[in-house]
Coordinates of C-alpha atoms in Angstrom, one line a residue:
Chain A
X1 CA 131.3 151.9 61.5
X2 CA 132.6 152.7 64.9
X3 CA 129.2 154.2 65.8
X4 CA 127.1 151.3 64.4
X5 CA 128.9 148.6 66.4
X6 CA 128.0 150.0 69.8
X7 CA 124.5 150.7 68.6
X8 CA 124.0 147.1 67.3
X9 CA 125.4 145.7 70.5
X10 CA 123.2 147.8 72.6
X11 CA 120.2 146.8 70.5
X12 CA 121.1 143.1 70.9
X13 CA 121.6 143.5 74.6
X14 CA 118.3 145.2 75.1
X15 CA 116.5 142.5 73.0
X16 CA 118.1 139.7 75.0
X17 CA 117.4 141.4 78.3
X18 CA 113.8 142.0 77.4
X19 CA 113.2 138.5 76.1
X20 CA 114.7 137.0 79.3
X21 CA 112.9 139.1 81.9
X22 CA 110.4 137.2 84.1
X23 CA 107.5 139.4 83.0
X24 CA 108.3 138.8 79.3
X25 CA 108.6 135.1 79.9
X26 CA 105.3 135.0 81.7
X27 CA 103.6 137.0 79.0
X28 CA 104.9 134.6 76.4
X29 CA 103.7 131.7 78.4
X30 CA 100.2 133.2 78.8
X31 CA 100.1 133.9 75.1
X32 CA 101.1 130.3 74.3
X33 CA 98.4 128.9 76.6
X34 CA 95.9 131.1 75.0
X35 CA 96.7 130.3 71.4
X36 CA 97.5 126.6 72.2
X37 CA 94.0 126.1 73.4
X38 CA 95.0 124.6 76.7
X39 CA 91.9 126.0 78.3
X40 CA 89.7 124.0 75.9
X41 CA 90.2 120.8 77.9
X42 CA 92.0 121.8 81.1
X43 CA 89.5 124.5 82.2
X44 CA 86.1 122.9 82.9
X45 CA 83.0 124.3 81.1
X46 CA 80.0 125.4 83.1
X47 CA 76.6 126.2 81.9
X48 CA 76.0 129.9 81.9
X49 CA 73.2 132.1 80.6
X50 CA 74.7 132.0 77.2
X51 CA 75.4 128.3 77.2
X52 CA 78.7 126.5 78.1
X53 CA 81.5 128.8 79.1
X54 CA 84.9 128.2 80.8
X55 CA 84.7 128.2 84.6
X56 CA 87.5 130.6 85.2
X57 CA 87.4 130.1 89.0
X58 CA 88.8 126.6 88.1
X59 CA 91.1 127.8 85.3
X60 CA 93.4 125.1 84.1
X61 CA 92.6 122.8 87.1
X62 CA 91.5 119.9 84.9
X63 CA 88.7 117.4 85.3
X64 CA 86.7 118.3 88.5
X65 CA 87.4 115.8 91.2
X66 CA 83.8 115.9 92.4
X67 CA 82.4 115.0 89.0
X68 CA 82.5 111.1 89.0
X69 CA 81.9 109.9 85.5
X70 CA 79.7 107.0 84.9
X71 CA 80.9 104.3 82.4
X72 CA 81.2 105.8 79.0
X73 CA 78.4 105.0 76.5
X74 CA 79.3 102.1 74.2
X75 CA 79.2 103.5 70.6
X76 CA 77.9 101.4 67.8
X77 CA 80.3 100.1 65.1
X78 CA 81.2 102.9 62.8
X79 CA 83.3 106.0 62.4
X80 CA 82.2 107.7 65.6
X81 CA 84.8 106.8 68.1
X82 CA 85.0 109.4 71.0
X83 CA 82.6 110.7 73.6
X84 CA 83.3 113.8 75.8
X85 CA 82.0 115.0 79.1
X86 CA 79.9 118.1 79.3
X87 CA 82.7 119.8 81.1
X88 CA 85.1 119.0 78.1
X89 CA 87.5 117.5 80.6
X90 CA 86.9 113.8 80.3
X91 CA 87.1 111.8 77.1
X92 CA 86.4 108.2 76.2
X93 CA 87.7 106.4 73.2
X94 CA 89.5 103.3 72.0
X95 CA 92.4 104.1 74.5
X96 CA 90.1 104.1 77.5
X97 CA 89.0 107.2 79.5
X98 CA 91.4 110.1 79.9
X99 CA 90.9 113.2 82.1
X100 CA 92.4 116.6 81.6
X101 CA 95.2 117.2 84.1
X102 CA 95.4 119.8 86.8
X103 CA 97.9 122.3 85.4
X104 CA 97.7 124.8 88.3
X105 CA 100.7 125.0 90.7
X106 CA 98.9 123.2 93.5
X107 CA 101.6 121.1 95.3
X108 CA 99.5 118.0 95.9
X109 CA 97.3 117.7 92.9
X110 CA 98.8 120.0 90.2
X111 CA 102.2 121.0 88.9
X112 CA 103.4 122.5 92.2
X113 CA 105.9 119.8 92.9
X114 CA 107.0 119.5 89.3
X115 CA 110.4 120.8 88.2
X116 CA 111.0 122.4 84.9
X117 CA 113.2 119.4 83.9
X118 CA 110.2 117.1 84.6
X119 CA 107.9 119.2 82.5
X120 CA 110.4 119.2 79.6
X121 CA 110.9 115.5 80.0
X122 CA 107.1 115.0 79.8
X123 CA 107.1 116.8 76.5
X124 CA 110.2 115.0 75.1
X125 CA 109.0 111.5 76.0
X126 CA 105.3 112.1 75.6
X127 CA 104.9 110.2 78.9
X128 CA 102.7 111.0 81.9
X129 CA 104.9 112.7 84.6
X130 CA 107.8 112.3 82.2
X131 CA 108.3 108.6 82.9
X132 CA 105.0 106.8 83.1
X133 CA 102.3 105.8 80.6
X134 CA 101.9 107.6 77.3
X135 CA 100.1 110.9 77.5
X136 CA 96.7 109.9 76.1
X137 CA 94.4 111.5 73.5
X138 CA 93.1 114.1 73.0
X139 CA 96.3 115.8 74.4
X140 CA 98.5 116.5 71.4
X141 CA 101.9 116.4 73.2
X142 CA 103.6 116.2 69.8
X143 CA 102.5 119.8 69.1
X144 CA 104.2 120.9 72.3
X145 CA 107.3 119.0 71.2
X146 CA 107.5 121.2 68.1
X147 CA 107.8 124.3 70.3
X148 CA 111.2 125.8 71.0
X149 CA 112.7 124.9 74.4
X150 CA 112.3 128.6 75.4
X151 CA 108.6 128.5 74.6
X152 CA 108.2 125.2 76.6
X153 CA 109.9 126.8 79.5
X154 CA 107.8 129.9 79.2
X155 CA 104.7 127.7 79.3
X156 CA 105.9 126.1 82.5
X157 CA 106.8 129.4 84.1
X158 CA 103.3 130.7 83.3
X159 CA 101.6 127.6 84.6
X160 CA 103.6 127.9 87.8
X161 CA 102.5 131.5 88.2
X162 CA 98.7 131.1 88.1
X163 CA 96.5 130.5 91.1
X164 CA 96.7 127.0 92.5
X165 CA 93.5 125.0 92.6
X166 CA 93.4 121.9 94.8
X167 CA 91.7 119.3 92.5
X168 CA 92.8 115.7 92.3
X169 CA 92.1 114.5 88.8
X170 CA 91.2 110.8 88.5
X171 CA 93.7 108.4 86.9
X172 CA 93.1 107.4 83.3
X173 CA 91.5 104.0 82.9
X174 CA 91.6 101.5 80.1
X175 CA 88.7 100.7 77.8
X176 CA 85.9 98.5 79.3
X177 CA 85.4 96.7 76.0
X178 CA 88.3 94.8 74.6
Chain B
X1 CA 136.7 141.9 63.4
X2 CA 137.2 140.8 67.0
X3 CA 134.0 142.5 68.0
X4 CA 132.1 140.9 65.1
X5 CA 133.4 137.5 66.2
X6 CA 132.2 138.1 69.8
X7 CA 128.9 139.3 68.5
X8 CA 128.5 136.1 66.4
X9 CA 129.5 134.0 69.3
X10 CA 127.0 135.7 71.6
X11 CA 124.3 135.2 69.1
X12 CA 125.1 131.5 68.9
X13 CA 125.1 131.2 72.6
X14 CA 128.8 130.4 72.6
X15 CA 131.8 132.2 74.0
X16 CA 135.3 131.8 72.6
X17 CA 137.3 129.3 74.5
X18 CA 134.3 127.6 76.2
X19 CA 133.0 125.5 73.3
X20 CA 134.2 121.9 73.7
X21 CA 133.8 119.0 71.3
X22 CA 131.0 116.8 72.4
X23 CA 131.7 113.1 72.5
X24 CA 129.2 111.1 70.5
X25 CA 128.4 107.4 70.2
X26 CA 130.4 105.8 67.4
X27 CA 128.3 104.5 64.4
X28 CA 129.1 100.9 65.0
X29 CA 129.1 98.8 68.2
X30 CA 132.5 97.4 67.2
X31 CA 134.0 100.9 67.6
X32 CA 132.8 101.3 71.2
X33 CA 135.6 99.2 72.8
X34 CA 133.5 96.2 73.7
X35 CA 135.4 93.7 71.5
X36 CA 139.0 92.8 71.1
X37 CA 138.3 91.0 67.9
X38 CA 135.0 90.2 66.1
X39 CA 132.8 88.3 68.5
X40 CA 135.5 88.3 71.3
X41 CA 134.8 90.6 74.2
X42 CA 138.0 92.4 75.4
X43 CA 139.4 91.1 78.6
X44 CA 139.4 94.6 80.1
X45 CA 135.5 94.6 80.1
X46 CA 134.1 92.8 83.1
X47 CA 131.0 90.6 82.7
X48 CA 128.4 90.8 85.4
X49 CA 124.8 89.8 86.1
X50 CA 122.5 91.6 88.6
X51 CA 120.9 89.2 90.9
X52 CA 117.4 90.7 90.3
X53 CA 117.4 91.3 86.5
X54 CA 115.0 93.5 84.6
X55 CA 112.6 91.3 82.7
X56 CA 112.4 92.3 79.0
X57 CA 109.9 89.9 77.3
X58 CA 112.2 87.0 78.1
X59 CA 115.3 88.4 76.3
X60 CA 118.6 86.7 77.1
X61 CA 121.0 89.3 78.3
X62 CA 124.7 89.7 78.6
X63 CA 126.3 92.7 80.4
X64 CA 129.8 94.2 80.6
X65 CA 131.4 97.0 82.5
X66 CA 134.5 99.0 81.6
X67 CA 136.4 101.2 84.1
X68 CA 139.3 103.2 82.7
X69 CA 142.7 101.9 83.8
X70 CA 143.7 103.2 87.2
X71 CA 140.2 104.3 88.2
X72 CA 137.6 102.8 90.6
X73 CA 134.0 103.2 91.6
X74 CA 133.5 105.5 94.6
X75 CA 131.4 103.3 96.9
X76 CA 131.2 105.6 99.9
X77 CA 127.4 106.0 99.4
X78 CA 126.2 102.5 99.1
X79 CA 122.9 103.6 97.6
X80 CA 124.5 105.8 95.0
X81 CA 127.8 104.7 93.6
X82 CA 129.8 107.2 91.7
X83 CA 131.4 105.9 88.5
X84 CA 134.6 107.4 87.1
X85 CA 134.6 109.4 83.9
X86 CA 135.2 107.0 81.0
X87 CA 133.0 104.2 82.5
X88 CA 131.1 102.2 79.9
X89 CA 128.4 99.7 80.4
X90 CA 126.9 97.5 77.7
X91 CA 123.9 95.3 77.7
X92 CA 123.2 92.8 74.9
X93 CA 119.6 91.6 74.2
X94 CA 118.9 88.3 72.3
X95 CA 115.7 86.6 71.4
X96 CA 115.6 83.0 70.2
X97 CA 119.4 82.9 70.2
X98 CA 119.8 85.9 68.0
X99 CA 121.3 89.2 69.1
X100 CA 118.9 92.1 68.4
X101 CA 120.4 95.0 70.2
X102 CA 123.2 96.2 72.5
X103 CA 122.8 99.3 74.6
X104 CA 125.7 101.5 75.7
X105 CA 125.9 103.9 78.7
X106 CA 129.1 105.9 78.5
X107 CA 130.1 108.5 81.1
X108 CA 131.9 111.2 79.2
X109 CA 132.3 113.8 81.9
X110 CA 131.4 114.4 85.6
X111 CA 127.8 115.1 84.6
X112 CA 127.5 113.9 81.1
X113 CA 126.7 110.6 79.6
X114 CA 126.2 109.2 76.1
X115 CA 123.3 106.8 75.8
X116 CA 123.1 104.7 72.7
X117 CA 121.3 101.7 71.2
X118 CA 122.9 99.5 68.5
X119 CA 120.8 97.2 66.3
X120 CA 122.5 93.9 65.2
X121 CA 122.6 93.1 61.5
X122 CA 121.2 90.0 60.0
X123 CA 124.6 88.4 59.7
X124 CA 125.2 89.0 63.5
X125 CA 128.6 90.5 62.7
X126 CA 128.1 94.0 64.0
X127 CA 125.5 96.3 65.3
X128 CA 124.7 99.8 64.1
X129 CA 123.7 103.0 66.0
X130 CA 119.9 103.4 66.1
X131 CA 118.6 107.0 65.5
X132 CA 117.7 109.2 68.4
X133 CA 114.0 108.4 68.0
X134 CA 114.6 104.7 68.4
X135 CA 113.0 102.0 66.2
X136 CA 109.6 101.1 67.5
X137 CA 108.4 97.5 66.8
X138 CA 111.7 96.5 65.3
X139 CA 111.7 92.9 66.5
X140 CA 108.9 90.4 66.0
X141 CA 108.3 88.5 69.3
X142 CA 105.5 86.4 67.9
X143 CA 101.8 86.4 68.8
X144 CA 101.5 89.9 67.4
X145 CA 104.0 91.4 69.9
X146 CA 107.0 93.5 68.9
X147 CA 110.1 94.6 70.7
X148 CA 111.0 98.3 70.5
X149 CA 114.6 99.6 70.2
X150 CA 114.4 102.5 72.6
X151 CA 114.7 106.2 71.8
X152 CA 117.2 108.2 73.8
X153 CA 114.4 109.8 75.6
X154 CA 113.2 106.4 76.7
X155 CA 116.7 105.5 77.8
X156 CA 116.6 108.5 80.0
X157 CA 113.1 107.7 81.3
X158 CA 114.6 104.7 83.2
X159 CA 118.3 105.8 83.7
X160 CA 117.7 109.4 84.6
X161 CA 117.9 112.9 83.2
X162 CA 121.0 114.5 84.7
X163 CA 122.9 111.9 86.7
X164 CA 122.5 108.6 84.9
X165 CA 122.0 105.5 87.0
X166 CA 123.6 102.2 86.1
X167 CA 120.6 100.2 87.4
X168 CA 122.1 96.8 87.4
X169 CA 125.4 97.9 89.0
X170 CA 124.5 98.5 92.6
X171 CA 125.8 97.0 95.8
X172 CA 122.6 94.9 96.2
X173 CA 122.6 93.7 92.6
X174 CA 126.2 92.6 92.7
X175 CA 126.1 91.2 96.3
X176 CA 127.8 87.8 96.6
X177 CA 125.0 86.8 98.9
X178 CA 122.8 86.1 95.9
X179 CA 119.1 85.2 96.2
X180 CA 118.6 81.6 95.1
X181 CA 114.9 82.3 94.6
X182 CA 115.3 85.4 92.5
X183 CA 112.8 85.5 89.6
X184 CA 114.6 85.0 86.3
X185 CA 117.8 84.9 88.3
X186 CA 121.0 84.2 86.3
X187 CA 124.3 82.8 87.5
X188 CA 127.3 85.0 87.6
X189 CA 128.8 84.6 84.1
X190 CA 132.2 82.9 83.7
X191 CA 134.9 85.3 84.8
X192 CA 132.2 87.7 85.9
X193 CA 132.4 90.0 88.9
X194 CA 130.5 90.5 92.1
X195 CA 131.4 92.8 95.0
X196 CA 134.0 90.4 96.0
X197 CA 136.1 90.7 92.8
X198 CA 135.5 94.5 92.6
X199 CA 136.9 95.0 96.1
X200 CA 139.8 92.5 95.6
X201 CA 140.8 94.3 92.5
X202 CA 140.4 97.7 94.1
X203 CA 137.8 98.6 91.5
X204 CA 135.4 99.6 94.3
X205 CA 136.9 101.9 96.9
X206 CA 135.5 103.7 99.9
X207 CA 132.9 101.1 100.7
X208 CA 132.1 100.2 104.4
X209 CA 134.8 97.8 105.8
X210 CA 132.3 95.0 106.4
X211 CA 130.9 95.0 102.9
X212 CA 132.0 91.5 102.2
X213 CA 131.4 90.0 105.6
X214 CA 127.9 91.6 105.8
X215 CA 127.0 91.9 102.1
X216 CA 123.8 93.6 101.0
X217 CA 120.8 91.4 101.3
X218 CA 117.0 92.0 101.3
X219 CA 115.7 91.6 104.8
X220 CA 112.4 89.7 104.6
X221 CA 110.4 87.3 106.8
X222 CA 110.7 84.4 104.3
X223 CA 112.5 83.5 101.1
X224 CA 109.4 84.2 98.9
X225 CA 109.0 87.7 100.2
X226 CA 112.7 88.3 99.7
X227 CA 112.4 87.3 96.0
X228 CA 109.3 89.3 95.5
X229 CA 110.9 92.4 97.0
X230 CA 113.9 91.8 94.8
X231 CA 111.7 91.6 91.7
X232 CA 110.0 94.8 92.5
X233 CA 113.4 96.5 93.1
X234 CA 114.8 95.3 89.8
X235 CA 111.8 96.0 87.7
X236 CA 109.9 98.9 89.3
X237 CA 112.1 100.9 91.7
X238 CA 114.0 102.6 88.9
X239 CA 111.1 105.0 88.8
X240 CA 109.2 104.3 92.0
X241 CA 111.6 105.6 94.6
X242 CA 112.1 108.9 96.4
X243 CA 114.9 110.1 94.1
X244 CA 112.5 110.0 91.2
X245 CA 109.4 111.6 92.7
X246 CA 106.2 111.0 90.8
X247 CA 103.9 113.7 92.0
X248 CA 101.1 112.5 94.3
X249 CA 101.9 108.8 94.1
X250 CA 103.8 108.1 97.3
X251 CA 104.9 104.8 95.9
X252 CA 108.3 103.5 96.8
X253 CA 109.2 100.0 95.7
X254 CA 112.7 99.8 97.2
X255 CA 113.2 96.8 99.5
X256 CA 115.1 99.0 102.0
X257 CA 115.0 102.7 102.7
X258 CA 117.2 102.8 105.7
X259 CA 114.3 102.7 108.1
X260 CA 112.9 99.8 109.9
X261 CA 109.9 99.2 107.6
X262 CA 110.2 98.1 104.0
X263 CA 109.1 101.0 101.7
X264 CA 107.8 98.5 99.1
X265 CA 105.4 97.0 101.6
X266 CA 104.6 100.2 103.4
X267 CA 103.5 102.0 100.2
X268 CA 101.5 99.1 98.7
X269 CA 99.9 96.7 101.1
X270 CA 96.5 98.0 102.0
X271 CA 97.3 101.4 100.4
X272 CA 94.7 103.0 98.1
X273 CA 95.5 103.0 94.5
X274 CA 95.0 106.1 92.3
X275 CA 94.3 103.7 89.5
X276 CA 90.9 102.3 89.2
X277 CA 90.0 99.2 87.3
X278 CA 87.0 100.0 85.1
X279 CA 83.7 98.7 86.4
X280 CA 85.3 97.5 89.7
X281 CA 85.1 99.1 93.1
X282 CA 88.1 101.1 94.2
X283 CA 90.9 98.8 95.3
X284 CA 94.2 99.0 97.0
X285 CA 97.6 98.5 95.4
X286 CA 97.9 95.2 97.2
X287 CA 95.0 93.6 99.0
X288 CA 96.4 90.9 101.3
X289 CA 94.7 87.5 100.6
X290 CA 93.0 88.9 97.5
X291 CA 95.1 89.1 94.3
X292 CA 92.0 90.0 92.3
X293 CA 91.6 93.3 94.2
X294 CA 95.2 94.2 93.9
X295 CA 95.7 96.9 91.3
X296 CA 99.5 96.3 91.2
X297 CA 98.8 92.9 89.6
X298 CA 96.3 94.4 87.2
X299 CA 98.7 96.9 85.9
X300 CA 101.6 94.4 85.7
X301 CA 99.3 92.1 83.6
X302 CA 98.1 94.9 81.3
X303 CA 99.7 95.9 78.0
X304 CA 97.3 98.6 77.3
X305 CA 98.8 102.1 77.2
X306 CA 96.5 103.5 79.9
X307 CA 97.5 100.9 82.5
X308 CA 100.6 99.0 81.5
X309 CA 103.4 98.6 84.0
X310 CA 106.3 98.9 83.5
X311 CA 105.1 101.5 81.0
X312 CA 107.9 100.8 78.5
X313 CA 110.5 98.2 77.7
X314 CA 108.1 95.2 77.4
X315 CA 105.4 94.1 75.1
X316 CA 104.3 91.0 76.9
X317 CA 103.3 90.5 80.5
X318 CA 105.7 88.6 82.7
X319 CA 103.5 85.6 83.4
X320 CA 106.0 83.9 85.7
X321 CA 106.3 86.9 87.9
X322 CA 102.5 87.4 87.9
X323 CA 102.0 83.9 89.1
X324 CA 104.6 84.3 91.9
X325 CA 103.1 87.6 93.0
X326 CA 99.6 86.3 92.8
X327 CA 100.5 83.4 95.1
X328 CA 102.4 85.7 97.5
X329 CA 99.5 88.1 97.8
X330 CA 97.0 85.3 98.3
X331 CA 99.1 84.0 101.2
X332 CA 99.5 87.5 102.8
X333 CA 97.7 87.6 106.1
X334 CA 94.9 90.2 106.5
X335 CA 96.9 91.6 109.4
X336 CA 99.4 92.9 106.8
X337 CA 96.9 95.6 106.0
X338 CA 98.1 99.0 107.2
X339 CA 95.8 100.6 109.8

């Protein structure tokens, strides 16, 4: 008994220490970004020899600033409701046009100036910048809300650790047709 | 045994002797200390009315402040009053003469606040704590619009995450030099307090000595601009100010920032807007002489999720404010455009 207690405490201490190390947190964040499909919308697709592939030079930098989108096509009445840019970074639907945000730590155009508290507030409220308009489709902020706070913080830590990309994503717009 | 307790506490993230009971909002409004008897507000609670009120779909509002006996507001920083622990502020909302909700902000510790919303019952005899997620669309405003009882997260969206701001309780909002042209302006309620009463009753201490002889007032070229700046301060500056930085926006809707120029004009008039009206050429936030090209007006008039401003708290555009702002922008001289 006297032997098991120190052993258990040491084990607990080691587990807590490992889970809390910066490297472990970043690995956890990277893993969450991967399985959460963040790249699917926030990393632009480019056309490669094998078809569309993520443009990793612009990883997680959102809708390319230089790609000015023309007005979205008006869909006929029916169950089709959403159109998507070839880059997979701009989406038009009944809510208007939304653009995938720049998640890199660029200070001017990405998350560089964000605090962890703002990031958590964005998730909790489902609001742009944590206090503005609702985060628009197709972003499923409610899925992020279901993550533990530790995982939400790991996500933020990882996003702050990747290479910054200067890319000002356009503001969302409302639908052109009432 | 002791080791096992320590281990358990460590696993729970607690340590013996540190855990403290957390104060929570009572289940009924009548248990919060607002009333002395049913329907009778206790005399210890001070009625007040900010001179530039937040517009909430035309709701009639009543507000009260409670400071614990023997305490006072620390007014040394005029832009950021510090309220004593135990402070409570209530705001009651009524539509068509019926009370629908009362909100409570209660300072429970130096850095902790309880934020709560109470929904009034049909009999109008008491109000009951609304769940944390709020009650969206709880009140029918007519014409297909509905009023939301806010979630706690929404309360914090306007009032702040850590340090909570009592937005209607500022030196400017309680100035006795009240703006007669304020949009939706309300008279000081009977028995209500302004800076004058707070100072006289020593409920505000540390303020500058000339606070009452030179009370806060928005400096503007004319009464219309004064009222417009007041409206933007009361309705927009809770978010759009330097203390709540919104990345990349550079939008500050305070009427005064301590410098010579007015932030609300410097960051809007002739300044490019990140928001773009669909199908229209890029336009500034405020285009002097041209309300139609001013995105600020477009967003105020919108109640679509992608563009509505303010983004929460209202379901209907403020038509009176829009008309006043439209006329003000139309009359702005082109010279008002920043170089």
